[in-house]
Short mmCIF file of C-alpha atoms and ligand atoms in Angstrom, two decimals:
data_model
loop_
_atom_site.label_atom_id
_atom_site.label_comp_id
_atom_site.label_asym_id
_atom_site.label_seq_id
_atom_site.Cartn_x
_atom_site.Cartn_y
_atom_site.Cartn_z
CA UNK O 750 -10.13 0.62 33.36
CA UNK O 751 -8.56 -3.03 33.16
CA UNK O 752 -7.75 -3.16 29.33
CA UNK O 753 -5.20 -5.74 27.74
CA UNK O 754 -3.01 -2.91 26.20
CA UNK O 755 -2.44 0.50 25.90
CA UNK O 756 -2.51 0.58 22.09
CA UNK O 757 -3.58 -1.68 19.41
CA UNK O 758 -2.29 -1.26 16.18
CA UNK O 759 -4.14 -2.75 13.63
CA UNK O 760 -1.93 -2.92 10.21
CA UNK O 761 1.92 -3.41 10.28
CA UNK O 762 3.18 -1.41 7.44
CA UNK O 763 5.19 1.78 7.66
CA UNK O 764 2.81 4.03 9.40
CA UNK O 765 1.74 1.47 12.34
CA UNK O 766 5.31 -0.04 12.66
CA UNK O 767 5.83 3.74 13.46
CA UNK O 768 3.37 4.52 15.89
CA UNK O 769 4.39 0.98 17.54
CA UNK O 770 8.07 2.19 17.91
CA UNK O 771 6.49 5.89 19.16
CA UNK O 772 4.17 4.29 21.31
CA UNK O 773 6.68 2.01 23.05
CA UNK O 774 9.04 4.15 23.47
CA UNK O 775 6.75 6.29 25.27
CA UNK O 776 6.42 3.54 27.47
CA UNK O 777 2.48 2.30 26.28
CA UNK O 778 1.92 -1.32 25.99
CA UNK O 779 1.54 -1.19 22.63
CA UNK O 780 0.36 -4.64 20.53
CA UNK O 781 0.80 -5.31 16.22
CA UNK O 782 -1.74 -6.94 14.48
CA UNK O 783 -0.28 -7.87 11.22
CA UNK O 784 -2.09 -11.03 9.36
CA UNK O 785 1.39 -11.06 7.02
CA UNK O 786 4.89 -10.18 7.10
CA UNK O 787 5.37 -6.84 8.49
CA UNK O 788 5.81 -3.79 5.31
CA UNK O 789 2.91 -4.19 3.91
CA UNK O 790 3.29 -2.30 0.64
CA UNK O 791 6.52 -1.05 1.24
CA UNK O 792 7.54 -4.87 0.72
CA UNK O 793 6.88 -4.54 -3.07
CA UNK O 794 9.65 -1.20 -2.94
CA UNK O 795 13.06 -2.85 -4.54
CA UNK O 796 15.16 0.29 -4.11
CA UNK O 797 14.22 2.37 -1.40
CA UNK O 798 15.76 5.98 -2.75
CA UNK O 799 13.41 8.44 -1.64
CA UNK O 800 13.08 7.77 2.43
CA UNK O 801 15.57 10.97 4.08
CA UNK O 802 18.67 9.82 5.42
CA UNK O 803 19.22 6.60 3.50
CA UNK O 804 21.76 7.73 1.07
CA UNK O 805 22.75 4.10 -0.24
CA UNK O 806 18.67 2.29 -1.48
CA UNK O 807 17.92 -0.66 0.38
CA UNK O 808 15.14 -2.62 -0.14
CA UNK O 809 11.33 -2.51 0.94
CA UNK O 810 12.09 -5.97 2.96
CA UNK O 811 15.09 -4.82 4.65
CA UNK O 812 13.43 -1.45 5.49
CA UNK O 813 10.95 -2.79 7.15
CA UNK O 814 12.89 -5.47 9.31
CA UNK O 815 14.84 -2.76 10.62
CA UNK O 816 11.22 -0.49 11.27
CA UNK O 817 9.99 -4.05 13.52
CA UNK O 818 13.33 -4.66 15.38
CA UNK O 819 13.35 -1.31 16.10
CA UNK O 820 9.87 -1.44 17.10
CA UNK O 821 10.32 -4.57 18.90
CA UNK O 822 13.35 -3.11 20.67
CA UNK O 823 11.33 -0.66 22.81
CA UNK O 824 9.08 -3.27 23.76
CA UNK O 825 6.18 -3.36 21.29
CA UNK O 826 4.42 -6.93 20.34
CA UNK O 827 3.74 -8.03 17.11
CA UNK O 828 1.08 -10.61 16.85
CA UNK O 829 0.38 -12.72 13.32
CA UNK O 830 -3.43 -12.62 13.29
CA UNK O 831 -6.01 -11.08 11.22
CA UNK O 832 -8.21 -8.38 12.71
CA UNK O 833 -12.00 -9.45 11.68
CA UNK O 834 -14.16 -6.58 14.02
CA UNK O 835 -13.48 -3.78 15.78
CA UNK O 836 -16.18 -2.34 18.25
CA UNK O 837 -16.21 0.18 21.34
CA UNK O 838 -18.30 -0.16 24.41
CA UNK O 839 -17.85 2.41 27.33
CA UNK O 840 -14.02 3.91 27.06
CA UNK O 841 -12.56 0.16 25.38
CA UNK O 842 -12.16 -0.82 21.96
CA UNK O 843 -12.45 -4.53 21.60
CA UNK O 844 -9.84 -6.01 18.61
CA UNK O 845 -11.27 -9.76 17.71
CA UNK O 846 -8.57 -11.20 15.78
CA UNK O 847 -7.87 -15.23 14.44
CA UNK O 848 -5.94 -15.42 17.74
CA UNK O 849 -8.31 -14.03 20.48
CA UNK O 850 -9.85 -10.53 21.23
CA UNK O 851 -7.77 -7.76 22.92
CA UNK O 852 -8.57 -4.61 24.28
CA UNK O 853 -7.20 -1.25 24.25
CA UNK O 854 -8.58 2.39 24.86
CA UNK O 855 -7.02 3.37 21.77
CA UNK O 856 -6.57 1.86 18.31
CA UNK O 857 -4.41 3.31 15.17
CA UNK O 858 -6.20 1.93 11.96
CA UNK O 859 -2.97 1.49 9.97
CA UNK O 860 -4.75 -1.15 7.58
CA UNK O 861 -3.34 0.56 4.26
CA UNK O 862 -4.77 -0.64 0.57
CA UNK O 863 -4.93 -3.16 -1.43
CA UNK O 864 -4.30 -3.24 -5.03
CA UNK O 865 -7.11 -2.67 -7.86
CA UNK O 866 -7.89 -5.08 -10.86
CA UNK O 867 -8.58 -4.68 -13.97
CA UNK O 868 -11.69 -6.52 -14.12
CA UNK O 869 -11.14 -7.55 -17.63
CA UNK O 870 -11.37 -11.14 -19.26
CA UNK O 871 -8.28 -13.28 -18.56
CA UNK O 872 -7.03 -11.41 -15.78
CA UNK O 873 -8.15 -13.59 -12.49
CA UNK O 874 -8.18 -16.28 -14.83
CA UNK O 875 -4.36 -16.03 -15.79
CA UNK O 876 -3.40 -14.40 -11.85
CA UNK O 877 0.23 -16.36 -11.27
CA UNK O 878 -0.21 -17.80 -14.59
CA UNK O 879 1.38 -14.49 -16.19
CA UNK O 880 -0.77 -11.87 -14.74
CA UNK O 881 0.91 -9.96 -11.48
CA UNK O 882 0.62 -7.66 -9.22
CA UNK O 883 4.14 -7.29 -7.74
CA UNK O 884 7.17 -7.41 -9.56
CA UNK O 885 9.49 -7.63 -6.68
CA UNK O 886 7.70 -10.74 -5.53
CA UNK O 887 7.76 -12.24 -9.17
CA UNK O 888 10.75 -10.92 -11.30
CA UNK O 889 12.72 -14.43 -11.44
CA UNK O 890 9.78 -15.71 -13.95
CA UNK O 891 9.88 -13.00 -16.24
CA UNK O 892 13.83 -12.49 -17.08
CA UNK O 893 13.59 -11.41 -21.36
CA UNK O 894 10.18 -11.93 -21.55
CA UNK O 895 7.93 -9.53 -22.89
CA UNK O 896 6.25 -7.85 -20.34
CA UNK O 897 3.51 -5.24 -20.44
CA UNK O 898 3.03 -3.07 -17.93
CA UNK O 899 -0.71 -0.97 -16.94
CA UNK O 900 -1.07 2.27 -15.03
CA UNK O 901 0.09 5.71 -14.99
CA UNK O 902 0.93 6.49 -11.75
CA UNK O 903 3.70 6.53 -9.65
CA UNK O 904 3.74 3.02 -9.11
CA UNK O 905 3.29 1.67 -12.70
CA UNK O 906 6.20 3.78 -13.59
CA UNK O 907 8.43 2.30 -10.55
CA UNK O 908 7.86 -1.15 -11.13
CA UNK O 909 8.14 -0.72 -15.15
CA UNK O 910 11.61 1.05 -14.49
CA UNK O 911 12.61 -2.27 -12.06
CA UNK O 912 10.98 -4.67 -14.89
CA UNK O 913 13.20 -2.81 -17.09
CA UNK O 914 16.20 -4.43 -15.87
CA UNK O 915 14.72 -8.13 -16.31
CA UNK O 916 13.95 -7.54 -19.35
CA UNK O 917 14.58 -5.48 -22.94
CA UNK O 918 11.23 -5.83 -24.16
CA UNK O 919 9.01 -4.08 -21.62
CA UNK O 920 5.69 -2.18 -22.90
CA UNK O 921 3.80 0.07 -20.95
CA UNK O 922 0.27 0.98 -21.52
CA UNK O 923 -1.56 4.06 -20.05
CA UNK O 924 -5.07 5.50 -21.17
CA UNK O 925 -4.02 9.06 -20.99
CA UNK O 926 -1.84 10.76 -23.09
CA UNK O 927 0.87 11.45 -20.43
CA UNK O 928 1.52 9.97 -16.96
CA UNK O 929 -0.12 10.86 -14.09
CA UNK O 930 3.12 9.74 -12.11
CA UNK O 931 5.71 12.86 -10.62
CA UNK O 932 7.41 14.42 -13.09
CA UNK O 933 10.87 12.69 -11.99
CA UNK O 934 9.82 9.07 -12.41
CA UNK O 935 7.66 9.85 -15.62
CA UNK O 936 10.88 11.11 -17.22
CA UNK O 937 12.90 8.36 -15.86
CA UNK O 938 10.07 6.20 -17.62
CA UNK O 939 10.18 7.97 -21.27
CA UNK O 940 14.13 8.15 -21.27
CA UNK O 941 14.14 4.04 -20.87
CA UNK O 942 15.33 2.61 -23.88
CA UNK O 943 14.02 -0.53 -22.44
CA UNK O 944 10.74 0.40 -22.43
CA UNK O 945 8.34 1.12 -24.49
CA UNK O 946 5.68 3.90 -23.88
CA UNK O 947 2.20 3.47 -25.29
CA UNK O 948 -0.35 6.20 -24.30
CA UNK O 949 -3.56 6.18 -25.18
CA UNK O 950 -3.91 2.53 -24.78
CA UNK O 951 -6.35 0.23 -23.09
CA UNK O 952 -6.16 -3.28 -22.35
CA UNK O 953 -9.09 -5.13 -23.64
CA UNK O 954 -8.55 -8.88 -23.25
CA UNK O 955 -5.63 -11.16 -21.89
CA UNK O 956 -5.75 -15.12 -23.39
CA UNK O 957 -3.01 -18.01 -23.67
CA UNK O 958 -2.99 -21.21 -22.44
CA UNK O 959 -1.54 -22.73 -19.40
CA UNK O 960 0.18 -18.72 -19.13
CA UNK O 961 -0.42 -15.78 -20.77
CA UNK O 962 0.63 -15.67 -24.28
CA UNK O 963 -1.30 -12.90 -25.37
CA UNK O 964 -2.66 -9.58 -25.02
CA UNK O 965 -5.90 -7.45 -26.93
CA UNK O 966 -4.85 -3.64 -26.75
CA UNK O 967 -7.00 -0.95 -27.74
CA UNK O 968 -5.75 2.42 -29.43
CA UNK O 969 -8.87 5.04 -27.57
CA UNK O 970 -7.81 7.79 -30.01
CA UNK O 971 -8.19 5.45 -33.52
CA UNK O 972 -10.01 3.35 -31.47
CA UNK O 973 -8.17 0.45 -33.45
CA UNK O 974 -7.76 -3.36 -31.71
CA UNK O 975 -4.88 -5.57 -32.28
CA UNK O 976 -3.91 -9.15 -30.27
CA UNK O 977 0.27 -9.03 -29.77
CA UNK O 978 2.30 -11.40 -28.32
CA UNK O 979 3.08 -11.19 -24.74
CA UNK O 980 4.00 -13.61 -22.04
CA UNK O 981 3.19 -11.42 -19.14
CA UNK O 982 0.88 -8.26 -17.52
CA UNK O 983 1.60 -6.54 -14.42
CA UNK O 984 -1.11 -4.13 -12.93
CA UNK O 985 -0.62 -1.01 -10.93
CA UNK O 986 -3.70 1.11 -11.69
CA UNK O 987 -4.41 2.15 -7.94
CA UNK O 988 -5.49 0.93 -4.74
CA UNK O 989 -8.18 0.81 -2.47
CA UNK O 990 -8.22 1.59 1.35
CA UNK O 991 -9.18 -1.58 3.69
CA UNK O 992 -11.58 0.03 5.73
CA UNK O 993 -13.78 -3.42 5.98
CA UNK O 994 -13.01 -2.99 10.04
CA UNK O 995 -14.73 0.31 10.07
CA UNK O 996 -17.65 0.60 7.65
CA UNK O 997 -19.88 3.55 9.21
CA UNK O 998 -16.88 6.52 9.57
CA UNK O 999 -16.70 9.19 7.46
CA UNK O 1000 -14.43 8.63 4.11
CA UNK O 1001 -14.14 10.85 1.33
CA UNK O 1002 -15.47 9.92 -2.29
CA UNK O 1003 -12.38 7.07 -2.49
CA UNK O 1004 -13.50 5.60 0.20
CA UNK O 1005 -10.12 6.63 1.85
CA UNK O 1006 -11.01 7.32 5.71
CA UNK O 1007 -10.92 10.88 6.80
CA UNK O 1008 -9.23 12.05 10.06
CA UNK O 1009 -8.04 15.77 11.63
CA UNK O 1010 -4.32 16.33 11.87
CA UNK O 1011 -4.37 14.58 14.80
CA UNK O 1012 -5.22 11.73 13.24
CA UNK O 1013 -8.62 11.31 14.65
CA UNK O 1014 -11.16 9.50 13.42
CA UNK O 1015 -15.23 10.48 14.41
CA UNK O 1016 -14.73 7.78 16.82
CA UNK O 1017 -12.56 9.12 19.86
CA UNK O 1018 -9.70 7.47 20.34
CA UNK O 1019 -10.08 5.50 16.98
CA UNK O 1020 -6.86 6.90 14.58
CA UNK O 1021 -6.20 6.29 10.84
CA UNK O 1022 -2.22 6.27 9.46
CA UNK O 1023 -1.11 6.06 5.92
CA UNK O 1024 -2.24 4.72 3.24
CA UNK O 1025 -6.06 4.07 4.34
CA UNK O 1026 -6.03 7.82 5.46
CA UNK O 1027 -7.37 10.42 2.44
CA UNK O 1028 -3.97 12.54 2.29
CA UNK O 1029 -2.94 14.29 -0.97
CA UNK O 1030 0.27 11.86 -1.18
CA UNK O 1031 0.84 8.29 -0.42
CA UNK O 1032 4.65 7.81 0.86
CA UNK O 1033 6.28 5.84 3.25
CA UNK O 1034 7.52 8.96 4.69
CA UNK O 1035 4.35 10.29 4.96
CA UNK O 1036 2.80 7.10 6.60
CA UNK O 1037 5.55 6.60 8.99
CA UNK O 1038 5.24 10.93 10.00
CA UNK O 1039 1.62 10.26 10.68
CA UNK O 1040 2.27 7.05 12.50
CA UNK O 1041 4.15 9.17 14.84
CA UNK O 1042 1.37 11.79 15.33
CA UNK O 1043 -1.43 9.41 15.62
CA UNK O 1044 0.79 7.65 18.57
CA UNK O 1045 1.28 11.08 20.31
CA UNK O 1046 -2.37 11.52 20.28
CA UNK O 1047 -3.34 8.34 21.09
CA UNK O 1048 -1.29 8.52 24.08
CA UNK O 1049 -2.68 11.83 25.18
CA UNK O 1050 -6.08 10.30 24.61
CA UNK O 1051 -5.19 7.43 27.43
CA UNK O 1052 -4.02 9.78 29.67
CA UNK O 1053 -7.66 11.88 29.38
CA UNK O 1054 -9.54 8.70 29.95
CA UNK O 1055 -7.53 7.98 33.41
CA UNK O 1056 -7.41 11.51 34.30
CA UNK O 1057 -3.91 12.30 34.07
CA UNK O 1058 -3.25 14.24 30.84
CA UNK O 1059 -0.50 17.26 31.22
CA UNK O 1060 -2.44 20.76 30.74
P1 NAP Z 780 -2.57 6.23 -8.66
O1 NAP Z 780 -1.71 7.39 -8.37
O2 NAP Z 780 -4.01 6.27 -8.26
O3 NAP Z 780 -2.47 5.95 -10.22
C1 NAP Z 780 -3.22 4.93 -10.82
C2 NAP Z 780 -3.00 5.00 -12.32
O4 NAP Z 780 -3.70 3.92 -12.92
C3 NAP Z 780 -3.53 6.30 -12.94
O5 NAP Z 780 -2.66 6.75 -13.92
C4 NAP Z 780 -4.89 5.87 -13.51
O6 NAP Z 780 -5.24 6.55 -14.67
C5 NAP Z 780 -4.63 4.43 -13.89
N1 NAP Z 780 -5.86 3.65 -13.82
C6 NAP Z 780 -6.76 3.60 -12.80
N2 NAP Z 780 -7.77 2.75 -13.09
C7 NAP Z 780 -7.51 2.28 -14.35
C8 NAP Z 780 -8.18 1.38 -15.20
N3 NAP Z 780 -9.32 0.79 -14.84
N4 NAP Z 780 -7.63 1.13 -16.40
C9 NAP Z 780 -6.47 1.71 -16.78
N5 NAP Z 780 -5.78 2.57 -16.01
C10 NAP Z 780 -6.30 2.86 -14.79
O7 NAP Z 780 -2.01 4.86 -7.98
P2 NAP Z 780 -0.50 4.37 -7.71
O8 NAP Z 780 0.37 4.65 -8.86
O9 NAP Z 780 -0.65 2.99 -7.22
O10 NAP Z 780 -0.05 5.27 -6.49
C11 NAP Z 780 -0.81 5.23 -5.28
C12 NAP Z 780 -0.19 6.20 -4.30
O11 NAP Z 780 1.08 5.70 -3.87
C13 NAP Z 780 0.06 7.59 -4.89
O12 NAP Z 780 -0.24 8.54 -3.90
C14 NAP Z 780 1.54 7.59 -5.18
O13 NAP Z 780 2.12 8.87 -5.12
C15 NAP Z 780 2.10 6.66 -4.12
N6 NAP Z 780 3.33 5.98 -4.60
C16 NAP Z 780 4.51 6.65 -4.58
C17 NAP Z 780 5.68 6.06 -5.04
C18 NAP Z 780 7.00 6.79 -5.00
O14 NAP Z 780 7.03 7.91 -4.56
N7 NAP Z 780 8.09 6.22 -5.45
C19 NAP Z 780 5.63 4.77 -5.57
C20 NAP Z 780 4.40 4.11 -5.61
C21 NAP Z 780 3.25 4.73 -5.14
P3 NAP Z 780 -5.66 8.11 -14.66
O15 NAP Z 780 -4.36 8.84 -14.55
O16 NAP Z 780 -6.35 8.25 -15.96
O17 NAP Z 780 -6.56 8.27 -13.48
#
């Protein structure tokens, strides 16, 4: 078989920045595809607290410099480029990407999620005018403004905590009446004398100007609407797997891609890592385990095709 690489890694976030540093170690020309900076969401992390062995938090950013040089250190490639089709003929999967097509006999989907909107009036309208989506990236604009804050997961309640220190006058909204996030960062949340905790609250409307200046919030229990002040709105209601690559594979009722604990796709030799993957719990950790799993089995894969796997 005369492919480019060993392994293409489509996605350089946690997981595939781990199954690049697996797979070159192992000694598998192993390529990146990564149309950004490499972290993907980790990147939006400000203190990194919960990854095993880092005592003192660093940051999302520096994280995942340290993940590519380490990566890059064993020999993997990381090419900017976007991935736009993915297709298998015979035993090769052919990547087409913004900078040429490559081929591989394996391929670790490692695409992750991007994040959902609102779809509400005034939000695309006021998007960088107010409305955000990271508040790593945007914290310098919003120092003692009033900020209001959607979601009730795990990542509404870690970005609110960070906004928190910007700012005195930080309101979060969630339409249950208690958080969906773990237990620890919910209480974190609630105990924030920074923040204000509004459950049972929807966001209706979001108008100003030039920026947001105000907000329509609906109480769902009195089912009473009032306009307040409020100069900016950061969303973390979810995400959604990118999957665009690999429409007909099986996916459960998110549309999250399902694998075995190899990290098999239907497709042989076609793998899914992190976030993308349907798993019970989204973490870095998590992402960067399966990373090295998928890279294990990917490699044992390649050796099948030429013959030589180890029985
Ligand atoms: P998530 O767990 O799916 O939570 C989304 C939250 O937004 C839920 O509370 C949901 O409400 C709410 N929501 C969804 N659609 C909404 C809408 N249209 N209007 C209003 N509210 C809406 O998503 P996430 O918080 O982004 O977390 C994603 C994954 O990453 C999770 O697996 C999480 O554990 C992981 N993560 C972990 C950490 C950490 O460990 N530090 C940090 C960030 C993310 P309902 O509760 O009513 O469904």
């Amino acid at each position: 078989m005369n492919a480019d690489k060993d392994l293409i890694i489509i996605g350089g976030g946690p997981g595939g920045m781990a199954a690049a540093q697996y797979g070159a170690r192992a000694n598998l020309k192993v390529l990146v595809i990564e149309e950004m900076a490499p972290g993907g969401q980790a990147l939006n992390i400000s203190d990194l607290e919960n990854y095993p062995g880092i005592s003192d938090p660093v940051s999302g950013f520096e994280f995942a410099q340290n993940m590519a040089k380490q990566a890059e250190a064993f020999g993997a490639e990381f090419l900017t480029a976007s991935a736009e089709e993915l297709k298998k003929e015979n035993e090769l999967f052919y990547v087409k990407t913004t900078a040429g097509t490559f081929t591989a006999p394996a391929v670790i989907m490692a695409t992750g999620t991007r994040q959902k909107h609102l779809n509400i009036p005034g939000e695309t309208e006021f998007s960088g005018r107010g409305v955000s989506y990271c508040a790593t990236c945007d914290d310098p604009f919003f120092r003692d403004k009033k900020i209001l804050v959607v979601g009730g997961g795990d990542s509404a309640c870690d970005e609110v905590s960070f906004l928190s220190n910007l700012s005195d006058k930080v309101v979060i909204i969630h339409r249950k009446e208690r958080f969906r996030a773990q237990k620890a960062l919910a209480e974190r949340v609630i105990n924030n004398k920074n923040i204000e905790v509004r459950f049972n609250t929807v966001l209706k409307e979001i108008t100003g100007d030039s920026r947001v200046k105000s907000v329509v919030l609906e109480d769902t229990v009195t089912g009473k609407i009032k306009k307040e002040k409020m100069d900016a709105v950061f969303v973390f209601i979810g995400s959604l797997p990118q999957t665009s690559l690999i429409p007909e594979i099986r996916k459960d009722n998110g549309g999250f891609v399902v694998t075995n604990q190899r990290m098999e796709t239907e497709i042989p030799g076609l793998f899914a890592v992190g976030d993308l993957r349907a798993t019970p719990f989204r973490q870095l950790i998590v992402a960067a385990g399966e990373g090295a799993v998928a890279t294990h089995c990917a490699s044992q894969h390649i050796d099948d095709i030429k013959g030589m796997r180890y029985i």
